[in-house]
Amino acid sequence: AQSVTQLGSHVSVSEGALVLLRCNYSSSVPPYLFWYVQYPNQGLQLLLKYTSAATLVKGINGFEAEFKKSETSFHLTKPSAHMSDAAEYFCAVTGSGGNEKLTFGTGTRLTIIP
Amino acid sequence: NAGVTQTPKFRVLKTGQSMTLLCAQDMNHEYMYWYRQDPGMGLRLIHYSVGEGTTAKGEVPDGYNVSRLKKQNFLLGLESAAPSQTSVYFCASSYSRVLTGELFFGEGSRLTVL
Protein backbone atom coordinates (compact mmCIF):
# COMPACT_ATOMS: atom_id res chain seq x y z
CA ALA A 1 0.00 0.00 0.00
CA GLN A 2 1.09 3.54 -0.65
CA SER A 3 0.31 6.83 1.05
CA VAL A 4 1.53 10.41 1.09
CA THR A 5 1.53 13.00 3.82
CA GLN A 6 1.60 16.68 3.01
CA LEU A 7 2.82 18.78 5.90
CA GLY A 8 0.92 22.04 6.19
CA SER A 9 -2.54 22.45 4.74
CA HIS A 10 -1.85 26.17 4.20
CA VAL A 11 1.41 27.86 3.24
CA SER A 12 1.90 31.59 2.70
CA VAL A 13 4.96 33.12 1.08
CA SER A 14 5.81 36.59 -0.13
CA GLU A 15 6.06 37.27 -3.84
CA GLY A 16 9.64 36.57 -4.90
CA ALA A 17 10.37 34.29 -1.94
CA LEU A 18 11.20 30.59 -2.01
CA VAL A 19 8.28 28.19 -2.22
CA LEU A 20 8.67 24.89 -0.34
CA LEU A 21 5.79 22.44 -0.14
CA ARG A 22 6.49 19.24 1.75
CA CYS A 23 5.49 15.70 0.84
CA ASN A 24 6.54 12.47 2.50
CA TYR A 25 5.57 9.10 1.14
CA SER A 26 5.16 5.56 2.33
CA SER A 27 5.35 2.69 -0.12
CA SER A 28 6.05 -1.02 0.11
CA VAL A 29 7.30 -1.01 -3.49
CA PRO A 30 9.41 1.50 -5.43
CA PRO A 31 7.18 4.55 -5.73
CA TYR A 32 6.22 6.74 -8.61
CA LEU A 33 5.52 10.26 -7.33
CA PHE A 34 3.61 13.17 -8.77
CA TRP A 35 2.74 16.78 -8.01
CA TYR A 36 -0.52 18.17 -9.34
CA VAL A 37 -1.82 21.75 -9.10
CA GLN A 38 -5.42 22.88 -8.87
CA TYR A 39 -6.36 26.46 -9.65
CA PRO A 40 -9.69 27.77 -8.31
CA ASN A 41 -12.74 26.11 -9.87
CA GLN A 42 -10.61 23.97 -12.15
CA GLY A 43 -9.48 20.37 -12.36
CA LEU A 44 -6.00 19.21 -11.48
CA GLN A 45 -3.02 19.63 -13.81
CA LEU A 46 0.23 17.69 -13.72
CA LEU A 47 3.21 19.76 -12.53
CA LEU A 48 5.86 17.05 -12.57
CA LYS A 49 6.48 13.37 -11.94
CA TYR A 50 9.21 11.07 -10.69
CA THR A 51 9.37 7.65 -12.32
CA SER A 52 12.73 6.28 -11.14
CA ALA A 53 14.94 8.17 -13.57
CA ALA A 54 16.66 11.35 -12.37
CA THR A 55 16.03 12.15 -8.71
CA LEU A 56 15.71 15.89 -9.41
CA VAL A 57 12.65 16.46 -11.53
CA LYS A 58 11.82 19.72 -13.27
CA GLY A 59 8.26 20.63 -14.05
CA ILE A 60 6.23 23.41 -15.54
CA ASN A 61 6.16 27.02 -14.32
CA GLY A 62 9.62 26.81 -12.73
CA PHE A 63 8.76 24.14 -10.15
CA GLU A 64 11.02 21.23 -9.31
CA ALA A 65 11.06 18.38 -6.82
CA GLU A 66 13.75 16.09 -5.51
CA PHE A 67 13.19 12.43 -4.69
CA LYS A 68 15.09 11.50 -1.51
CA LYS A 69 14.75 7.83 -0.71
CA SER A 70 16.61 8.10 2.60
CA GLU A 71 14.11 10.71 3.80
CA THR A 72 11.09 9.23 1.96
CA SER A 73 10.41 12.74 0.70
CA PHE A 74 9.43 14.45 -2.53
CA HIS A 75 9.27 18.15 -1.65
CA LEU A 76 8.20 20.72 -4.23
CA THR A 77 10.19 23.93 -4.60
CA LYS A 78 10.29 27.09 -6.66
CA PRO A 79 13.04 29.69 -6.16
CA SER A 80 10.85 32.76 -6.60
CA ALA A 81 7.09 32.82 -6.01
CA HIS A 82 4.78 34.58 -8.42
CA MET A 83 1.24 35.73 -7.76
CA SER A 84 0.01 33.26 -10.37
CA ASP A 85 1.33 30.37 -8.24
CA ALA A 86 -1.55 30.76 -5.78
CA ALA A 87 -3.38 27.44 -5.95
CA GLU A 88 -3.79 24.11 -4.18
CA TYR A 89 -1.04 21.56 -4.65
CA PHE A 90 -1.42 17.81 -4.34
CA CYS A 91 1.28 15.20 -3.94
CA ALA A 92 0.37 11.72 -5.20
CA VAL A 93 1.95 8.28 -5.24
CA THR A 94 1.45 5.01 -7.01
CA GLY A 95 3.40 1.82 -6.70
CA SER A 96 5.30 0.12 -9.47
CA GLY A 97 3.22 -3.00 -8.86
CA GLY A 98 0.89 -2.23 -11.71
CA ASN A 99 -2.43 -1.23 -10.15
CA GLU A 100 -4.14 1.93 -11.28
CA LYS A 101 -4.57 3.50 -7.89
CA LEU A 102 -3.05 6.96 -7.62
CA THR A 103 -3.18 7.98 -3.96
CA PHE A 104 -3.40 11.71 -3.34
CA GLY A 105 -2.36 13.70 -0.32
CA THR A 106 -4.74 16.07 1.40
CA GLY A 107 -3.39 19.09 -0.42
CA THR A 108 -1.57 22.31 0.48
CA ARG A 109 -3.11 25.65 -0.31
CA LEU A 110 -0.44 28.16 -1.35
CA THR A 111 -1.11 31.85 -0.81
CA ILE A 112 1.20 34.49 -2.26
CA ILE A 113 1.54 37.73 -0.32
CA PRO A 114 2.12 40.80 -2.54
CA ASN B 1 -9.94 21.39 -27.76
CA ALA B 2 -12.47 20.33 -25.12
CA GLY B 3 -10.36 17.70 -23.31
CA VAL B 4 -12.42 16.23 -20.47
CA THR B 5 -15.96 17.55 -20.10
CA GLN B 6 -18.21 16.85 -17.14
CA THR B 7 -21.96 17.42 -16.98
CA PRO B 8 -23.69 18.72 -14.99
CA LYS B 9 -21.36 21.13 -13.18
CA PHE B 10 -23.75 21.64 -10.28
CA ARG B 11 -26.61 19.57 -8.92
CA VAL B 12 -28.71 19.51 -5.77
CA LEU B 13 -30.45 16.27 -4.85
CA LYS B 14 -32.73 15.13 -2.09
CA THR B 15 -31.83 12.03 -0.11
CA GLY B 16 -32.90 8.93 -2.00
CA GLN B 17 -32.94 10.50 -5.44
CA SER B 18 -30.84 9.11 -8.26
CA MET B 19 -28.68 10.83 -10.82
CA THR B 20 -25.94 10.24 -13.37
CA LEU B 21 -22.81 12.26 -13.95
CA LEU B 22 -21.45 12.17 -17.48
CA CYS B 23 -17.78 12.40 -18.39
CA ALA B 24 -16.73 12.76 -22.01
CA GLN B 25 -13.18 12.93 -23.37
CA ASP B 26 -12.14 13.67 -26.91
CA MET B 27 -8.50 12.56 -26.65
CA ASN B 28 -9.05 8.88 -27.50
CA HIS B 29 -7.79 7.89 -24.05
CA GLU B 30 -8.08 4.28 -22.90
CA TYR B 31 -8.13 4.96 -19.16
CA MET B 32 -10.82 6.90 -17.33
CA TYR B 33 -11.34 7.57 -13.63
CA TRP B 34 -13.88 9.03 -11.23
CA TYR B 35 -12.61 10.75 -8.06
CA ARG B 36 -14.35 12.58 -5.28
CA GLN B 37 -12.75 15.53 -3.49
CA ASP B 38 -13.67 16.35 0.08
CA PRO B 39 -12.14 19.04 2.33
CA GLY B 40 -9.09 17.78 4.17
CA MET B 41 -9.18 14.41 2.42
CA GLY B 42 -7.67 15.05 -0.99
CA LEU B 43 -8.97 13.04 -3.92
CA ARG B 44 -10.20 9.48 -3.52
CA LEU B 45 -10.71 7.06 -6.38
CA ILE B 46 -14.28 5.79 -6.76
CA HIS B 47 -14.16 3.65 -9.90
CA TYR B 48 -11.99 3.44 -12.96
CA SER B 49 -11.92 1.88 -16.41
CA VAL B 50 -8.98 0.58 -18.42
CA GLY B 51 -10.93 0.39 -21.67
CA GLU B 52 -14.32 0.34 -23.32
CA GLY B 53 -16.64 -2.15 -21.64
CA THR B 54 -14.48 -2.55 -18.52
CA THR B 55 -14.81 -1.07 -15.03
CA ALA B 56 -13.13 -1.66 -11.69
CA LYS B 57 -13.59 -0.53 -8.10
CA GLY B 58 -11.38 2.07 -6.55
CA GLU B 59 -10.93 3.12 -2.96
CA VAL B 60 -14.50 4.26 -2.16
CA PRO B 61 -16.91 2.50 -4.56
CA ASP B 62 -19.89 1.92 -2.24
CA GLY B 63 -23.07 3.71 -3.30
CA TYR B 64 -21.83 4.33 -6.85
CA ASN B 65 -22.06 2.49 -10.14
CA VAL B 66 -20.29 3.18 -13.41
CA SER B 67 -20.51 2.24 -17.05
CA ARG B 68 -18.14 2.60 -20.02
CA LEU B 69 -20.23 1.62 -23.02
CA LYS B 70 -18.32 3.93 -25.34
CA LYS B 71 -14.60 4.64 -25.19
CA GLN B 72 -15.11 8.38 -24.92
CA ASN B 73 -17.73 8.30 -22.15
CA PHE B 74 -17.60 7.24 -18.50
CA LEU B 75 -20.80 7.53 -16.49
CA LEU B 76 -21.04 7.69 -12.70
CA GLY B 77 -24.41 6.82 -11.17
CA LEU B 78 -25.85 7.33 -7.74
CA GLU B 79 -28.87 5.06 -7.30
CA SER B 80 -30.02 6.42 -3.94
CA ALA B 81 -28.19 9.58 -2.95
CA ALA B 82 -27.12 10.13 0.65
CA PRO B 83 -25.84 13.30 2.37
CA SER B 84 -22.43 11.60 2.70
CA GLN B 85 -22.17 11.77 -1.08
CA THR B 86 -22.11 15.56 -1.02
CA SER B 87 -18.79 16.27 -2.69
CA VAL B 88 -17.01 17.57 -5.75
CA TYR B 89 -16.59 14.84 -8.33
CA PHE B 90 -13.76 14.83 -10.84
CA CYS B 91 -13.41 12.74 -13.92
CA ALA B 92 -9.97 12.12 -15.38
CA SER B 93 -8.57 10.28 -18.36
CA SER B 94 -5.15 9.15 -19.51
CA TYR B 95 -3.63 7.65 -22.62
CA SER B 96 -1.65 5.06 -20.73
CA ARG B 97 -1.37 3.64 -17.27
CA VAL B 98 -1.00 5.74 -14.14
CA LEU B 99 2.67 4.80 -13.93
CA THR B 100 3.62 6.59 -17.09
CA GLY B 101 0.63 8.61 -18.20
CA GLU B 102 -0.53 12.03 -17.21
CA LEU B 103 -4.08 12.30 -15.92
CA PHE B 104 -6.21 14.98 -17.56
CA PHE B 105 -8.99 16.23 -15.32
CA GLY B 106 -12.36 17.77 -15.97
CA GLU B 107 -13.44 20.91 -14.12
CA GLY B 108 -15.50 19.03 -11.59
CA SER B 109 -19.17 18.50 -10.72
CA ARG B 110 -20.37 19.86 -7.40
CA LEU B 111 -23.10 17.68 -5.90
CA THR B 112 -25.11 18.55 -2.82
CA VAL B 113 -27.41 15.98 -1.24
CA LEU B 114 -29.95 17.40 1.19
PDB file of C-alpha atoms in Angstrom:
ATOM      1  CA  ALA A   1       0.000   0.000   0.000  1.00  0.00           C
ATOM      2  CA  GLN A   2       1.095   3.543  -0.648  1.00  0.00           C
ATOM      3  CA  SER A   3       0.314   6.832   1.050  1.00  0.00           C
ATOM      4  CA  VAL A   4       1.533  10.407   1.087  1.00  0.00           C
ATOM      5  CA  THR A   5       1.535  13.002   3.818  1.00  0.00           C
ATOM      6  CA  GLN A   6       1.597  16.683   3.010  1.00  0.00           C
ATOM      7  CA  LEU A   7       2.825  18.781   5.902  1.00  0.00           C
ATOM      8  CA  GLY A   8       0.924  22.042   6.187  1.00  0.00           C
ATOM      9  CA  SER A   9      -2.543  22.450   4.740  1.00  0.00           C
ATOM     10  CA  HIS A  10      -1.852  26.167   4.195  1.00  0.00           C
ATOM     11  CA  VAL A  11       1.408  27.857   3.244  1.00  0.00           C
ATOM     12  CA  SER A  12       1.901  31.589   2.705  1.00  0.00           C
ATOM     13  CA  VAL A  13       4.962  33.123   1.081  1.00  0.00           C
ATOM     14  CA  SER A  14       5.809  36.586  -0.132  1.00  0.00           C
ATOM     15  CA  GLU A  15       6.062  37.270  -3.839  1.00  0.00           C
ATOM     16  CA  GLY A  16       9.643  36.572  -4.900  1.00  0.00           C
ATOM     17  CA  ALA A  17      10.370  34.290  -1.941  1.00  0.00           C
ATOM     18  CA  LEU A  18      11.198  30.594  -2.013  1.00  0.00           C
ATOM     19  CA  VAL A  19       8.278  28.191  -2.220  1.00  0.00           C
ATOM     20  CA  LEU A  20       8.674  24.895  -0.340  1.00  0.00           C
ATOM     21  CA  LEU A  21       5.791  22.438  -0.141  1.00  0.00           C
ATOM     22  CA  ARG A  22       6.493  19.238   1.751  1.00  0.00           C
ATOM     23  CA  CYS A  23       5.489  15.701   0.840  1.00  0.00           C
ATOM     24  CA  ASN A  24       6.541  12.470   2.499  1.00  0.00           C
ATOM     25  CA  TYR A  25       5.567   9.103   1.137  1.00  0.00           C
ATOM     26  CA  SER A  26       5.158   5.562   2.326  1.00  0.00           C
ATOM     27  CA  SER A  27       5.349   2.693  -0.120  1.00  0.00           C
ATOM     28  CA  SER A  28       6.049  -1.023   0.107  1.00  0.00           C
ATOM     29  CA  VAL A  29       7.304  -1.011  -3.494  1.00  0.00           C
ATOM     30  CA  PRO A  30       9.411   1.496  -5.428  1.00  0.00           C
ATOM     31  CA  PRO A  31       7.175   4.550  -5.727  1.00  0.00           C
ATOM     32  CA  TYR A  32       6.225   6.738  -8.607  1.00  0.00           C
ATOM     33  CA  LEU A  33       5.521  10.260  -7.332  1.00  0.00           C
ATOM     34  CA  PHE A  34       3.609  13.172  -8.768  1.00  0.00           C
ATOM     35  CA  TRP A  35       2.742  16.776  -8.011  1.00  0.00           C
ATOM     36  CA  TYR A  36      -0.524  18.171  -9.338  1.00  0.00           C
ATOM     37  CA  VAL A  37      -1.817  21.755  -9.100  1.00  0.00           C
ATOM     38  CA  GLN A  38      -5.424  22.878  -8.867  1.00  0.00           C
ATOM     39  CA  TYR A  39      -6.359  26.460  -9.654  1.00  0.00           C
ATOM     40  CA  PRO A  40      -9.691  27.768  -8.314  1.00  0.00           C
ATOM     41  CA  ASN A  41     -12.737  26.110  -9.874  1.00  0.00           C
ATOM     42  CA  GLN A  42     -10.608  23.970 -12.146  1.00  0.00           C
ATOM     43  CA  GLY A  43      -9.478  20.374 -12.360  1.00  0.00           C
ATOM     44  CA  LEU A  44      -5.997  19.210 -11.479  1.00  0.00           C
ATOM     45  CA  GLN A  45      -3.019  19.635 -13.810  1.00  0.00           C
ATOM     46  CA  LEU A  46       0.226  17.685 -13.719  1.00  0.00           C
ATOM     47  CA  LEU A  47       3.212  19.757 -12.531  1.00  0.00           C
ATOM     48  CA  LEU A  48       5.860  17.050 -12.570  1.00  0.00           C
ATOM     49  CA  LYS A  49       6.476  13.369 -11.938  1.00  0.00           C
ATOM     50  CA  TYR A  50       9.211  11.069 -10.688  1.00  0.00           C
ATOM     51  CA  THR A  51       9.366   7.654 -12.319  1.00  0.00           C
ATOM     52  CA  SER A  52      12.734   6.284 -11.136  1.00  0.00           C
ATOM     53  CA  ALA A  53      14.940   8.175 -13.573  1.00  0.00           C
ATOM     54  CA  ALA A  54      16.656  11.354 -12.369  1.00  0.00           C
ATOM     55  CA  THR A  55      16.027  12.154  -8.707  1.00  0.00           C
ATOM     56  CA  LEU A  56      15.706  15.888  -9.412  1.00  0.00           C
ATOM     57  CA  VAL A  57      12.650  16.460 -11.526  1.00  0.00           C
ATOM     58  CA  LYS A  58      11.822  19.722 -13.267  1.00  0.00           C
ATOM     59  CA  GLY A  59       8.257  20.633 -14.049  1.00  0.00           C
ATOM     60  CA  ILE A  60       6.228  23.413 -15.539  1.00  0.00           C
ATOM     61  CA  ASN A  61       6.159  27.022 -14.324  1.00  0.00           C
ATOM     62  CA  GLY A  62       9.624  26.806 -12.732  1.00  0.00           C
ATOM     63  CA  PHE A  63       8.762  24.141 -10.154  1.00  0.00           C
ATOM     64  CA  GLU A  64      11.015  21.233  -9.311  1.00  0.00           C
ATOM     65  CA  ALA A  65      11.057  18.375  -6.824  1.00  0.00           C
ATOM     66  CA  GLU A  66      13.751  16.093  -5.510  1.00  0.00           C
ATOM     67  CA  PHE A  67      13.187  12.428  -4.688  1.00  0.00           C
ATOM     68  CA  LYS A  68      15.086  11.501  -1.512  1.00  0.00           C
ATOM     69  CA  LYS A  69      14.751   7.834  -0.709  1.00  0.00           C
ATOM     70  CA  SER A  70      16.610   8.105   2.602  1.00  0.00           C
ATOM     71  CA  GLU A  71      14.110  10.707   3.799  1.00  0.00           C
ATOM     72  CA  THR A  72      11.090   9.230   1.959  1.00  0.00           C
ATOM     73  CA  SER A  73      10.410  12.737   0.697  1.00  0.00           C
ATOM     74  CA  PHE A  74       9.431  14.452  -2.529  1.00  0.00           C
ATOM     75  CA  HIS A  75       9.270  18.147  -1.648  1.00  0.00           C
ATOM     76  CA  LEU A  76       8.197  20.723  -4.231  1.00  0.00           C
ATOM     77  CA  THR A  77      10.188  23.931  -4.602  1.00  0.00           C
ATOM     78  CA  LYS A  78      10.291  27.092  -6.665  1.00  0.00           C
ATOM     79  CA  PRO A  79      13.036  29.690  -6.163  1.00  0.00           C
ATOM     80  CA  SER A  80      10.851  32.761  -6.596  1.00  0.00           C
ATOM     81  CA  ALA A  81       7.089  32.819  -6.009  1.00  0.00           C
ATOM     82  CA  HIS A  82       4.785  34.583  -8.424  1.00  0.00           C
ATOM     83  CA  MET A  83       1.243  35.727  -7.765  1.00  0.00           C
ATOM     84  CA  SER A  84       0.006  33.257 -10.368  1.00  0.00           C
ATOM     85  CA  ASP A  85       1.332  30.368  -8.236  1.00  0.00           C
ATOM     86  CA  ALA A  86      -1.546  30.763  -5.784  1.00  0.00           C
ATOM     87  CA  ALA A  87      -3.378  27.440  -5.948  1.00  0.00           C
ATOM     88  CA  GLU A  88      -3.788  24.114  -4.183  1.00  0.00           C
ATOM     89  CA  TYR A  89      -1.036  21.561  -4.653  1.00  0.00           C
ATOM     90  CA  PHE A  90      -1.419  17.812  -4.336  1.00  0.00           C
ATOM     91  CA  CYS A  91       1.279  15.200  -3.944  1.00  0.00           C
ATOM     92  CA  ALA A  92       0.373  11.724  -5.199  1.00  0.00           C
ATOM     93  CA  VAL A  93       1.949   8.284  -5.240  1.00  0.00           C
ATOM     94  CA  THR A  94       1.449   5.013  -7.013  1.00  0.00           C
ATOM     95  CA  GLY A  95       3.398   1.815  -6.704  1.00  0.00           C
ATOM     96  CA  SER A  96       5.298   0.119  -9.474  1.00  0.00           C
ATOM     97  CA  GLY A  97       3.223  -3.001  -8.858  1.00  0.00           C
ATOM     98  CA  GLY A  98       0.885  -2.225 -11.708  1.00  0.00           C
ATOM     99  CA  ASN A  99      -2.427  -1.229 -10.149  1.00  0.00           C
ATOM    100  CA  GLU A 100      -4.138   1.933 -11.278  1.00  0.00           C
ATOM    101  CA  LYS A 101      -4.570   3.501  -7.893  1.00  0.00           C
ATOM    102  CA  LEU A 102      -3.052   6.962  -7.622  1.00  0.00           C
ATOM    103  CA  THR A 103      -3.184   7.976  -3.956  1.00  0.00           C
ATOM    104  CA  PHE A 104      -3.398  11.709  -3.337  1.00  0.00           C
ATOM    105  CA  GLY A 105      -2.358  13.696  -0.316  1.00  0.00           C
ATOM    106  CA  THR A 106      -4.743  16.066   1.402  1.00  0.00           C
ATOM    107  CA  GLY A 107      -3.390  19.091  -0.423  1.00  0.00           C
ATOM    108  CA  THR A 108      -1.566  22.306   0.476  1.00  0.00           C
ATOM    109  CA  ARG A 109      -3.114  25.650  -0.310  1.00  0.00           C
ATOM    110  CA  LEU A 110      -0.438  28.155  -1.345  1.00  0.00           C
ATOM    111  CA  THR A 111      -1.111  31.853  -0.810  1.00  0.00           C
ATOM    112  CA  ILE A 112       1.203  34.487  -2.264  1.00  0.00           C
ATOM    113  CA  ILE A 113       1.536  37.734  -0.323  1.00  0.00           C
ATOM    114  CA  PRO A 114       2.118  40.800  -2.538  1.00  0.00           C
TER     115      PRO A 114
ATOM    116  CA  ASN B   1      -9.941  21.386 -27.765  1.00  0.00           C
ATOM    117  CA  ALA B   2     -12.469  20.329 -25.119  1.00  0.00           C
ATOM    118  CA  GLY B   3     -10.356  17.704 -23.307  1.00  0.00           C
ATOM    119  CA  VAL B   4     -12.424  16.232 -20.472  1.00  0.00           C
ATOM    120  CA  THR B   5     -15.959  17.551 -20.104  1.00  0.00           C
ATOM    121  CA  GLN B   6     -18.209  16.851 -17.139  1.00  0.00           C
ATOM    122  CA  THR B   7     -21.964  17.417 -16.985  1.00  0.00           C
ATOM    123  CA  PRO B   8     -23.688  18.715 -14.994  1.00  0.00           C
ATOM    124  CA  LYS B   9     -21.362  21.134 -13.184  1.00  0.00           C
ATOM    125  CA  PHE B  10     -23.749  21.643 -10.281  1.00  0.00           C
ATOM    126  CA  ARG B  11     -26.609  19.571  -8.920  1.00  0.00           C
ATOM    127  CA  VAL B  12     -28.712  19.510  -5.775  1.00  0.00           C
ATOM    128  CA  LEU B  13     -30.452  16.269  -4.854  1.00  0.00           C
ATOM    129  CA  LYS B  14     -32.727  15.127  -2.092  1.00  0.00           C
ATOM    130  CA  THR B  15     -31.826  12.028  -0.108  1.00  0.00           C
ATOM    131  CA  GLY B  16     -32.895   8.925  -2.003  1.00  0.00           C
ATOM    132  CA  GLN B  17     -32.945  10.501  -5.441  1.00  0.00           C
ATOM    133  CA  SER B  18     -30.841   9.109  -8.261  1.00  0.00           C
ATOM    134  CA  MET B  19     -28.676  10.826 -10.816  1.00  0.00           C
ATOM    135  CA  THR B  20     -25.945  10.240 -13.368  1.00  0.00           C
ATOM    136  CA  LEU B  21     -22.806  12.262 -13.950  1.00  0.00           C
ATOM    137  CA  LEU B  22     -21.452  12.171 -17.477  1.00  0.00           C
ATOM    138  CA  CYS B  23     -17.784  12.396 -18.390  1.00  0.00           C
ATOM    139  CA  ALA B  24     -16.735  12.761 -22.011  1.00  0.00           C
ATOM    140  CA  GLN B  25     -13.184  12.928 -23.369  1.00  0.00           C
ATOM    141  CA  ASP B  26     -12.137  13.673 -26.913  1.00  0.00           C
ATOM    142  CA  MET B  27      -8.499  12.560 -26.646  1.00  0.00           C
ATOM    143  CA  ASN B  28      -9.047   8.877 -27.504  1.00  0.00           C
ATOM    144  CA  HIS B  29      -7.787   7.887 -24.050  1.00  0.00           C
ATOM    145  CA  GLU B  30      -8.078   4.282 -22.897  1.00  0.00           C
ATOM    146  CA  TYR B  31      -8.133   4.956 -19.161  1.00  0.00           C
ATOM    147  CA  MET B  32     -10.825   6.898 -17.327  1.00  0.00           C
ATOM    148  CA  TYR B  33     -11.340   7.572 -13.630  1.00  0.00           C
ATOM    149  CA  TRP B  34     -13.882   9.032 -11.228  1.00  0.00           C
ATOM    150  CA  TYR B  35     -12.607  10.746  -8.063  1.00  0.00           C
ATOM    151  CA  ARG B  36     -14.349  12.581  -5.275  1.00  0.00           C
ATOM    152  CA  GLN B  37     -12.747  15.533  -3.492  1.00  0.00           C
ATOM    153  CA  ASP B  38     -13.668  16.355   0.077  1.00  0.00           C
ATOM    154  CA  PRO B  39     -12.137  19.043   2.325  1.00  0.00           C
ATOM    155  CA  GLY B  40      -9.089  17.783   4.174  1.00  0.00           C
ATOM    156  CA  MET B  41      -9.184  14.408   2.425  1.00  0.00           C
ATOM    157  CA  GLY B  42      -7.666  15.050  -0.988  1.00  0.00           C
ATOM    158  CA  LEU B  43      -8.970  13.038  -3.915  1.00  0.00           C
ATOM    159  CA  ARG B  44     -10.201   9.485  -3.523  1.00  0.00           C
ATOM    160  CA  LEU B  45     -10.714   7.060  -6.384  1.00  0.00           C
ATOM    161  CA  ILE B  46     -14.285   5.790  -6.757  1.00  0.00           C
ATOM    162  CA  HIS B  47     -14.159   3.650  -9.905  1.00  0.00           C
ATOM    163  CA  TYR B  48     -11.992   3.444 -12.957  1.00  0.00           C
ATOM    164  CA  SER B  49     -11.920   1.881 -16.410  1.00  0.00           C
ATOM    165  CA  VAL B  50      -8.981   0.579 -18.417  1.00  0.00           C
ATOM    166  CA  GLY B  51     -10.931   0.390 -21.670  1.00  0.00           C
ATOM    167  CA  GLU B  52     -14.325   0.335 -23.325  1.00  0.00           C
ATOM    168  CA  GLY B  53     -16.640  -2.147 -21.645  1.00  0.00           C
ATOM    169  CA  THR B  54     -14.477  -2.552 -18.519  1.00  0.00           C
ATOM    170  CA  THR B  55     -14.812  -1.068 -15.034  1.00  0.00           C
ATOM    171  CA  ALA B  56     -13.128  -1.657 -11.689  1.00  0.00           C
ATOM    172  CA  LYS B  57     -13.591  -0.534  -8.099  1.00  0.00           C
ATOM    173  CA  GLY B  58     -11.380   2.067  -6.548  1.00  0.00           C
ATOM    174  CA  GLU B  59     -10.927   3.124  -2.959  1.00  0.00           C
ATOM    175  CA  VAL B  60     -14.496   4.259  -2.163  1.00  0.00           C
ATOM    176  CA  PRO B  61     -16.913   2.495  -4.557  1.00  0.00           C
ATOM    177  CA  ASP B  62     -19.891   1.917  -2.238  1.00  0.00           C
ATOM    178  CA  GLY B  63     -23.065   3.710  -3.302  1.00  0.00           C
ATOM    179  CA  TYR B  64     -21.834   4.329  -6.846  1.00  0.00           C
ATOM    180  CA  ASN B  65     -22.063   2.494 -10.138  1.00  0.00           C
ATOM    181  CA  VAL B  66     -20.287   3.181 -13.413  1.00  0.00           C
ATOM    182  CA  SER B  67     -20.505   2.241 -17.055  1.00  0.00           C
ATOM    183  CA  ARG B  68     -18.137   2.601 -20.021  1.00  0.00           C
ATOM    184  CA  LEU B  69     -20.232   1.621 -23.023  1.00  0.00           C
ATOM    185  CA  LYS B  70     -18.317   3.927 -25.340  1.00  0.00           C
ATOM    186  CA  LYS B  71     -14.604   4.645 -25.190  1.00  0.00           C
ATOM    187  CA  GLN B  72     -15.115   8.377 -24.923  1.00  0.00           C
ATOM    188  CA  ASN B  73     -17.727   8.302 -22.147  1.00  0.00           C
ATOM    189  CA  PHE B  74     -17.602   7.244 -18.496  1.00  0.00           C
ATOM    190  CA  LEU B  75     -20.802   7.527 -16.491  1.00  0.00           C
ATOM    191  CA  LEU B  76     -21.042   7.693 -12.699  1.00  0.00           C
ATOM    192  CA  GLY B  77     -24.406   6.815 -11.171  1.00  0.00           C
ATOM    193  CA  LEU B  78     -25.852   7.334  -7.739  1.00  0.00           C
ATOM    194  CA  GLU B  79     -28.875   5.060  -7.300  1.00  0.00           C
ATOM    195  CA  SER B  80     -30.020   6.422  -3.944  1.00  0.00           C
ATOM    196  CA  ALA B  81     -28.188   9.581  -2.954  1.00  0.00           C
ATOM    197  CA  ALA B  82     -27.119  10.129   0.655  1.00  0.00           C
ATOM    198  CA  PRO B  83     -25.843  13.299   2.371  1.00  0.00           C
ATOM    199  CA  SER B  84     -22.428  11.600   2.695  1.00  0.00           C
ATOM    200  CA  GLN B  85     -22.166  11.768  -1.079  1.00  0.00           C
ATOM    201  CA  THR B  86     -22.111  15.564  -1.025  1.00  0.00           C
ATOM    202  CA  SER B  87     -18.793  16.265  -2.689  1.00  0.00           C
ATOM    203  CA  VAL B  88     -17.007  17.575  -5.751  1.00  0.00           C
ATOM    204  CA  TYR B  89     -16.594  14.838  -8.335  1.00  0.00           C
ATOM    205  CA  PHE B  90     -13.760  14.829 -10.836  1.00  0.00           C
ATOM    206  CA  CYS B  91     -13.408  12.737 -13.925  1.00  0.00           C
ATOM    207  CA  ALA B  92      -9.968  12.116 -15.385  1.00  0.00           C
ATOM    208  CA  SER B  93      -8.566  10.285 -18.359  1.00  0.00           C
ATOM    209  CA  SER B  94      -5.147   9.149 -19.513  1.00  0.00           C
ATOM    210  CA  TYR B  95      -3.627   7.653 -22.619  1.00  0.00           C
ATOM    211  CA  SER B  96      -1.650   5.060 -20.731  1.00  0.00           C
ATOM    212  CA  ARG B  97      -1.368   3.641 -17.272  1.00  0.00           C
ATOM    213  CA  VAL B  98      -1.002   5.736 -14.137  1.00  0.00           C
ATOM    214  CA  LEU B  99       2.666   4.797 -13.932  1.00  0.00           C
ATOM    215  CA  THR B 100       3.620   6.588 -17.093  1.00  0.00           C
ATOM    216  CA  GLY B 101       0.633   8.614 -18.204  1.00  0.00           C
ATOM    217  CA  GLU B 102      -0.526  12.032 -17.213  1.00  0.00           C
ATOM    218  CA  LEU B 103      -4.080  12.298 -15.924  1.00  0.00           C
ATOM    219  CA  PHE B 104      -6.212  14.982 -17.555  1.00  0.00           C
ATOM    220  CA  PHE B 105      -8.992  16.233 -15.316  1.00  0.00           C
ATOM    221  CA  GLY B 106     -12.356  17.773 -15.970  1.00  0.00           C
ATOM    222  CA  GLU B 107     -13.437  20.911 -14.124  1.00  0.00           C
ATOM    223  CA  GLY B 108     -15.503  19.025 -11.586  1.00  0.00           C
ATOM    224  CA  SER B 109     -19.166  18.496 -10.720  1.00  0.00           C
ATOM    225  CA  ARG B 110     -20.375  19.857  -7.399  1.00  0.00           C
ATOM    226  CA  LEU B 111     -23.101  17.678  -5.902  1.00  0.00           C
ATOM    227  CA  THR B 112     -25.111  18.550  -2.820  1.00  0.00           C
ATOM    228  CA  VAL B 113     -27.408  15.979  -1.239  1.00  0.00           C
ATOM    229  CA  LEU B 114     -29.954  17.399   1.191  1.00  0.00           C
TER     230      LEU B 114
END
